Backbone as JSON, one array per atom type, in Angstrom:
{
  "sequence": "XXXXXXXXXXXXXXXXXXXXXXXXXXXXXXXXXXXXXXXXXXXXXXXXXXXXXXXXXXXXXXXXXXXXXXXXXXXXXXXXXXXXXXXXXXXXXXXXXXXXXXXXXXXXXXXXXXXXXXXXXXXXXXXXXXXXXXXXXXXXXXXXXXXXXXXXXXXXXXXXXXXXXXXXXXXXX",
  "N": [[0.85, -1.18, 0.0], [0.62, 2.16, -0.89], [2.14, 4.98, 0.67], [0.9, 8.05, 1.99], [1.95, 11.39, 1.17], [3.56, 13.41, 3.67], [2.18, 15.82, 4.0], [-0.44, 15.26, 3.47], [-3.24, 13.95, 5.07], [-4.59, 10.87, 6.14], [-8.04, 9.89, 5.81], [-10.2, 9.61, 8.65], [-10.84, 6.37, 10.07], [-13.84, 4.54, 9.62], [-15.77, 6.57, 10.1], [-18.06, 9.15, 8.85], [-16.35, 10.67, 7.31], [-14.78, 8.86, 6.09], [-15.54, 8.06, 3.61], [-14.92, 8.79, 0.2], [-15.18, 12.16, -1.03], [-16.91, 12.29, -3.4], [-18.82, 13.91, -4.7], [-17.89, 16.58, -4.39], [-15.34, 16.3, -5.48], [-15.93, 15.65, -8.15], [-17.42, 17.91, -8.91], [-15.4, 19.79, -8.71], [-13.67, 18.91, -10.77], [-15.38, 19.31, -13.03], [-15.88, 22.07, -12.83], [-13.31, 23.1, -13.24], [-12.85, 22.13, -15.81], [-14.72, 23.64, -17.32], [-13.89, 26.2, -16.67], [-11.44, 26.46, -17.96], [-12.17, 26.02, -20.57], [-13.15, 28.15, -22.18], [-10.86, 29.9, -22.63], [-9.29, 27.93, -23.9], [-10.39, 27.64, -26.47], [-9.69, 30.04, -27.74], [-6.9, 29.97, -27.5], [-6.32, 27.83, -29.15], [-6.47, 28.93, -31.68], [-3.99, 30.02, -31.99], [-2.38, 27.87, -31.95], [-1.69, 27.15, -29.37], [-1.49, 25.81, -26.05], [-2.67, 24.9, -22.74], [-0.4, 25.18, -21.14], [0.96, 27.26, -22.37], [-0.87, 29.27, -21.84], [-0.71, 29.46, -19.02], [1.96, 30.29, -18.67], [1.96, 32.74, -20.09], [0.02, 34.11, -18.58], [1.23, 34.37, -15.97], [3.64, 35.7, -16.55], [2.64, 38.06, -17.6], [1.28, 39.09, -15.39], [3.36, 39.45, -13.64], [5.66, 41.24, -14.51], [9.03, 41.03, -15.62], [9.7, 38.72, -14.42], [11.81, 36.01, -13.56], [13.21, 33.14, -15.25], [13.74, 31.07, -13.46], [12.05, 31.78, -11.32], [9.57, 31.51, -12.58], [9.58, 28.78, -13.15], [9.43, 27.81, -10.55], [6.9, 28.7, -9.8], [5.17, 27.38, -11.63], [5.85, 24.71, -11.37], [6.96, 22.88, -13.22], [9.05, 21.06, -15.54], [12.26, 22.28, -16.6], [12.76, 21.76, -19.24], [10.16, 21.44, -20.33], [9.16, 24.03, -19.91], [10.96, 25.51, -21.48], [10.31, 24.75, -24.11], [7.69, 25.75, -24.45], [8.08, 28.46, -23.83], [9.89, 29.2, -25.83], [8.24, 29.09, -28.12], [6.37, 31.1, -27.47], [8.03, 33.33, -27.43], [9.08, 33.32, -30.05], [6.74, 33.79, -31.51], [6.22, 36.29, -30.75], [4.89, 37.0, -28.32], [5.98, 37.07, -25.87], [8.78, 38.66, -24.41], [12.2, 38.25, -23.89], [14.65, 39.43, -21.81], [18.0, 40.46, -20.93], [19.16, 40.26, -17.5], [19.38, 43.04, -15.21], [21.32, 43.3, -13.16], [22.62, 40.85, -13.33], [23.64, 39.72, -16.21], [23.41, 37.23, -17.33], [21.1, 36.23, -16.45], [17.68, 35.8, -17.38], [15.04, 37.93, -17.98], [11.55, 38.06, -18.08], [8.94, 39.38, -20.06], [5.68, 40.39, -21.13], [4.87, 41.1, -24.49], [3.23, 43.78, -26.25], [1.3, 42.49, -27.76], [1.23, 40.02, -26.43], [0.36, 40.84, -23.91], [-2.21, 41.77, -24.56], [-3.45, 39.36, -25.34], [-3.25, 37.86, -22.97], [-4.8, 39.42, -21.27], [-7.28, 39.29, -22.57], [-7.91, 36.57, -22.23], [-7.99, 36.46, -19.44], [-10.17, 38.12, -18.96], [-12.27, 36.55, -20.0], [-12.26, 34.4, -18.2], [-12.74, 35.79, -15.87], [-15.36, 36.67, -16.28], [-16.73, 34.23, -16.1], [-16.2, 33.54, -13.44], [-17.32, 35.76, -12.07], [-19.97, 35.46, -12.82], [-20.6, 33.1, -11.5], [-20.4, 34.01, -8.9], [-22.38, 35.87, -8.76], [-25.33, 37.11, -7.26], [-24.74, 36.18, -4.8], [-23.78, 37.08, -1.43], [-21.22, 39.61, -0.75], [-19.35, 38.45, 1.0], [-19.2, 35.86, 0.15], [-17.41, 35.69, -1.97], [-15.01, 36.17, -0.64], [-14.98, 33.91, 1.02], [-14.8, 31.92, -0.94], [-12.25, 32.47, -1.94], [-10.72, 31.9, 0.35], [-11.26, 29.17, 0.6], [-10.09, 28.17, -1.8], [-7.41, 28.86, -1.36], [-6.93, 27.26, 0.86], [-6.94, 24.79, -0.36], [-4.46, 24.57, -1.43], [-1.19, 23.25, -1.05], [-0.07, 23.27, 2.27], [2.58, 24.15, 2.8], [3.09, 25.82, 0.7], [1.27, 27.88, 0.76], [1.65, 30.54, 1.88], [3.53, 31.63, 0.13], [2.12, 31.54, -2.29], [-0.04, 33.21, -1.66], [1.3, 35.66, -1.35], [2.28, 35.97, -3.96], [-0.1, 36.16, -5.47], [-1.14, 38.52, -4.39], [0.78, 40.32, -5.16], [0.76, 40.67, -7.92], [0.48, 42.62, -10.91], [-2.22, 44.81, -11.34], [-3.21, 46.33, -13.53], [-1.34, 47.94, -15.8], [-1.15, 48.84, -18.31], [-3.28, 49.98, -20.85]],
  "CA": [[0.0, 0.0, 0.0], [1.42, 3.39, -0.98], [1.94, 5.9, 1.79], [0.59, 9.42, 1.6], [2.95, 12.38, 1.57], [3.34, 13.92, 5.02], [1.25, 16.95, 4.01], [-1.8, 14.74, 3.34], [-3.61, 13.1, 6.2], [-5.65, 9.93, 5.75], [-9.36, 10.11, 6.41], [-10.37, 8.74, 9.82], [-11.51, 5.11, 9.76], [-15.15, 4.21, 10.16], [-16.72, 7.68, 10.21], [-18.57, 9.66, 7.57], [-15.23, 11.19, 6.54], [-14.05, 7.74, 5.51], [-15.95, 7.92, 2.22], [-14.43, 9.9, -0.65], [-16.12, 13.24, -1.3], [-17.07, 12.23, -4.85], [-19.59, 15.04, -5.22], [-17.0, 17.74, -4.48], [-14.26, 15.96, -6.43], [-16.45, 15.76, -9.51], [-17.73, 19.32, -9.16], [-14.12, 20.47, -8.93], [-13.24, 18.55, -12.13], [-16.23, 19.97, -14.02], [-15.66, 23.51, -12.75], [-12.03, 23.36, -13.89], [-13.05, 21.89, -17.25], [-15.41, 24.77, -17.92], [-13.08, 27.39, -16.43], [-10.38, 26.54, -18.98], [-12.69, 25.77, -21.92], [-13.25, 29.39, -22.96], [-9.53, 30.24, -23.14], [-8.79, 26.88, -24.8], [-10.86, 27.92, -27.84], [-8.87, 31.14, -28.28], [-5.51, 29.49, -27.57], [-6.22, 26.93, -30.3], [-6.24, 29.76, -32.87], [-2.55, 30.3, -32.05], [-1.73, 26.57, -31.73], [-1.19, 27.17, -28.0], [-2.23, 24.99, -25.09], [-2.8, 25.43, -21.38], [0.91, 25.57, -20.62], [1.19, 28.6, -22.92], [-1.75, 30.16, -21.11], [-0.17, 29.68, -17.67], [3.18, 31.1, -18.79], [1.53, 34.07, -20.49], [-0.67, 34.72, -17.45], [2.13, 34.77, -14.89], [4.59, 36.71, -17.05], [1.91, 39.32, -17.71], [0.96, 39.58, -14.04], [4.6, 39.72, -12.91], [6.69, 41.63, -15.49], [10.4, 40.92, -15.13], [9.84, 37.42, -13.78], [12.93, 35.22, -14.09], [12.85, 31.78, -15.62], [13.75, 30.28, -12.22], [10.82, 32.1, -10.59], [8.46, 30.93, -13.32], [9.65, 27.33, -12.91], [8.96, 27.58, -9.19], [5.45, 28.93, -9.79], [4.45, 26.39, -12.43], [6.23, 23.35, -10.96], [7.17, 22.06, -14.4], [10.47, 20.89, -15.83], [12.88, 23.33, -17.4], [12.59, 21.34, -20.63], [8.79, 21.77, -20.71], [9.05, 25.48, -19.99], [11.74, 26.02, -22.62], [9.57, 24.52, -25.36], [6.56, 26.69, -24.47], [8.63, 29.81, -23.84], [10.46, 29.41, -27.16], [7.14, 29.39, -29.03], [5.81, 32.41, -27.13], [9.01, 34.35, -27.83], [9.14, 33.33, -31.52], [5.49, 34.37, -32.02], [6.22, 37.67, -30.23], [3.96, 37.22, -27.21], [6.84, 37.29, -24.71], [10.11, 39.18, -24.68], [13.2, 37.83, -22.91], [15.72, 40.43, -21.75], [19.03, 40.15, -19.92], [19.0, 40.88, -16.2], [20.08, 44.3, -15.0], [22.51, 43.05, -12.35], [23.27, 39.64, -13.83], [23.27, 39.67, -17.63], [23.11, 35.84, -17.7], [19.71, 36.01, -16.04], [16.71, 36.21, -18.38], [13.83, 38.5, -17.42], [10.46, 37.83, -19.02], [7.91, 40.42, -20.15], [4.78, 40.21, -22.27], [4.86, 42.15, -25.5], [1.88, 44.35, -26.32], [0.46, 41.41, -28.27], [1.08, 39.05, -25.35], [-0.48, 41.46, -22.88], [-3.59, 41.79, -25.06], [-3.99, 38.0, -25.29], [-3.39, 37.49, -21.55], [-5.94, 40.18, -20.74], [-8.49, 38.73, -23.19], [-8.18, 35.3, -21.57], [-8.37, 36.76, -18.05], [-11.54, 38.65, -18.98], [-13.18, 35.42, -20.17], [-12.33, 33.65, -16.95], [-13.37, 36.67, -14.88], [-16.8, 36.61, -16.53], [-17.24, 32.96, -15.56], [-16.13, 33.63, -11.98], [-18.31, 36.74, -11.61], [-21.29, 34.85, -13.03], [-20.79, 32.14, -10.41], [-20.53, 34.76, -7.65], [-23.57, 36.73, -8.83], [-26.45, 36.73, -6.41], [-24.25, 35.82, -3.46], [-23.27, 38.25, -0.71], [-19.78, 39.84, -0.95], [-18.56, 37.53, 1.82], [-19.08, 34.6, -0.58], [-16.15, 35.76, -2.73], [-13.92, 36.0, 0.33], [-15.0, 32.51, 1.42], [-14.29, 31.15, -2.07], [-10.8, 32.68, -1.94], [-10.16, 31.15, 1.49], [-11.35, 27.75, 0.25], [-9.09, 27.85, -2.81], [-6.1, 28.93, -0.71], [-6.83, 26.08, 1.72], [-6.69, 23.63, -1.22], [-3.05, 24.59, -1.78], [-0.29, 22.61, -0.09], [0.21, 24.22, 3.35], [3.94, 24.7, 2.69], [3.1, 26.78, -0.4], [0.2, 28.88, 0.88], [2.13, 31.92, 2.09], [4.18, 32.05, -1.12], [1.05, 31.76, -3.28], [-0.79, 34.4, -1.24], [2.13, 36.83, -1.7], [2.32, 36.06, -5.43], [-1.4, 36.65, -5.92], [-1.28, 39.9, -3.94], [1.79, 41.2, -5.77], [0.6, 40.8, -9.36], [-0.03, 43.92, -11.35], [-3.64, 44.85, -11.7], [-3.23, 46.76, -14.92], [-0.51, 49.13, -15.99], [-1.32, 49.26, -19.7], [-4.67, 49.86, -21.3]],
  "C": [[0.89, 1.24, 0.0], [1.14, 4.27, 0.23], [1.69, 7.3, 1.25], [1.73, 10.35, 1.96], [2.58, 12.95, 2.94], [2.3, 15.03, 5.06], [-0.21, 16.51, 3.9], [-2.1, 13.8, 4.5], [-4.71, 12.16, 5.76], [-6.96, 10.28, 6.44], [-9.49, 9.19, 7.61], [-11.16, 7.49, 9.43], [-12.89, 5.04, 10.39], [-16.16, 5.34, 10.23], [-17.2, 8.13, 8.85], [-17.45, 10.24, 6.69], [-14.42, 10.12, 5.86], [-14.38, 7.55, 4.03], [-15.38, 9.08, 1.4], [-15.54, 10.91, -0.92], [-16.33, 13.34, -2.81], [-17.82, 13.42, -5.41], [-18.69, 16.27, -5.39], [-15.86, 17.51, -5.47], [-14.76, 16.17, -7.86], [-16.85, 17.19, -9.85], [-16.46, 20.11, -9.44], [-13.6, 20.17, -10.34], [-14.06, 19.31, -13.19], [-16.05, 21.48, -14.01], [-14.35, 23.88, -13.47], [-12.17, 23.18, -15.41], [-13.67, 23.1, -17.92], [-14.63, 26.07, -17.76], [-12.01, 27.56, -17.5], [-10.9, 26.41, -20.41], [-12.76, 27.02, -22.78], [-11.87, 29.81, -23.49], [-8.98, 29.21, -24.13], [-9.17, 27.16, -26.25], [-10.02, 29.01, -28.49], [-7.43, 30.69, -28.47], [-5.3, 28.6, -28.79], [-5.97, 27.7, -31.6], [-4.76, 30.07, -33.07], [-1.72, 29.03, -31.96], [-1.05, 26.53, -30.36], [-2.07, 26.26, -27.14], [-2.26, 25.67, -23.73], [-1.47, 25.85, -20.77], [1.28, 26.97, -21.12], [0.38, 29.63, -22.14], [-1.16, 30.49, -19.73], [1.08, 30.56, -17.73], [2.8, 32.54, -19.11], [0.87, 34.81, -19.32], [0.33, 35.22, -16.4], [3.18, 35.78, -15.33], [3.89, 38.06, -17.16], [1.62, 39.92, -16.34], [2.21, 39.99, -13.26], [5.72, 40.06, -13.9], [8.08, 41.57, -14.87], [10.66, 39.63, -14.38], [11.04, 36.69, -14.39], [12.43, 33.83, -14.46], [12.8, 30.9, -14.38], [12.48, 30.53, -11.4], [9.6, 31.47, -11.26], [8.43, 29.41, -13.14], [9.1, 26.99, -11.53], [7.45, 27.74, -9.09], [4.71, 27.77, -10.46], [4.72, 24.94, -12.04], [6.28, 22.41, -12.17], [8.67, 21.95, -14.65], [10.97, 22.05, -16.68], [12.68, 23.03, -18.89], [11.18, 21.7, -21.14], [8.62, 23.27, -20.87], [9.78, 26.02, -21.21], [10.99, 25.87, -23.93], [8.46, 25.57, -25.5], [7.06, 28.13, -24.6], [9.21, 30.16, -25.22], [9.36, 29.8, -28.16], [6.55, 30.78, -28.76], [6.74, 33.55, -27.52], [9.04, 34.47, -29.36], [7.89, 33.99, -32.13], [5.23, 35.76, -31.45], [5.1, 37.95, -29.23], [4.74, 37.53, -25.93], [8.19, 37.76, -25.2], [11.02, 38.74, -23.54], [14.35, 38.82, -22.96], [16.76, 40.02, -20.72], [18.75, 40.88, -18.61], [19.81, 42.15, -16.08], [21.38, 44.07, -14.25], [23.3, 41.84, -12.83], [22.8, 39.42, -15.26], [22.99, 38.24, -18.1], [21.66, 35.5, -17.37], [18.78, 36.52, -17.14], [15.45, 36.7, -17.67], [12.74, 38.44, -18.49], [9.4, 38.92, -18.91], [6.96, 40.04, -21.28], [4.99, 41.39, -23.22], [3.45, 42.75, -25.48], [0.89, 43.27, -26.78], [0.19, 40.36, -27.18], [0.18, 39.57, -24.24], [-1.94, 41.45, -23.31], [-4.22, 40.4, -24.99], [-4.21, 37.58, -23.83], [-4.61, 38.17, -20.95], [-7.27, 39.63, -21.31], [-8.89, 37.42, -22.5], [-8.63, 35.52, -20.12], [-9.79, 37.31, -17.98], [-12.56, 37.54, -19.14], [-13.36, 34.67, -18.85], [-12.97, 34.48, -15.84], [-14.88, 36.65, -15.06], [-17.41, 35.34, -15.93], [-17.26, 33.01, -14.03], [-17.21, 34.58, -11.46], [-19.74, 36.22, -11.78], [-21.6, 33.86, -11.9], [-21.0, 32.85, -9.07], [-21.79, 35.62, -7.6], [-24.69, 36.2, -7.95], [-26.03, 36.28, -5.01], [-23.76, 37.07, -2.76], [-21.77, 38.39, -0.93], [-18.89, 38.88, -0.15], [-18.34, 36.18, 1.12], [-17.77, 34.56, -1.38], [-14.97, 35.54, -1.8], [-13.84, 34.53, 0.79], [-14.45, 31.61, 0.31], [-12.76, 31.27, -2.14], [-10.12, 31.9, -0.83], [-10.17, 29.65, 1.2], [-10.25, 27.37, -0.75], [-7.68, 27.89, -2.22], [-5.89, 27.71, 0.18], [-6.58, 24.8, 0.92], [-5.21, 23.5, -1.59], [-2.23, 23.94, -0.67], [0.09, 23.63, 0.99], [1.6, 24.87, 3.27], [4.04, 25.78, 1.62], [2.15, 27.96, -0.22], [0.7, 30.31, 1.02], [2.77, 32.46, 0.81], [3.13, 32.39, -2.17], [0.28, 33.03, -2.92], [-0.01, 35.68, -1.58], [2.16, 37.05, -3.21], [1.02, 36.65, -5.97], [-1.55, 38.14, -5.58], [-0.34, 40.85, -4.68], [1.63, 41.39, -7.27], [0.04, 42.14, -9.75], [-1.49, 43.8, -11.71], [-3.74, 45.19, -13.16], [-2.39, 48.02, -15.02], [-0.6, 49.67, -17.4], [-2.79, 49.14, -20.04], [-4.73, 49.56, -22.76]]
}
């Protein structure tokens, strides 16, 4: 029998918590499916996938992000990132510049074209989120944010919360 990572705790034996939460698991799968479906249609026009979307999103939200920082955020291999990043740079959605203090370091920025696409995708996803929140009291959004943060590995929560809080809202129109 495989052991669970230390961060995951087994469900208690014999109680109602012993049964998998299939309803929530499946709702989570379906919500994610629909959350990414709108951007997927647009990304397909550029022959891009979800990895391109994630890279574009985080580079746009955090201009000057290093490749090492992006790898840490996405938790993907350098090889996977390089393939996606190469395409985004070649198609002029992302610009890679040398670091100011360390010229070997590569700083990533969205181009105007990249920013426009990232913003278009974010607007689609925002519409879906706002539609789901409509009709609920303002505290519902805060509760949803707390729930999503609680779903993140406890060792990563503070880092993720800082990253989310530090992203640019909008500096270009």
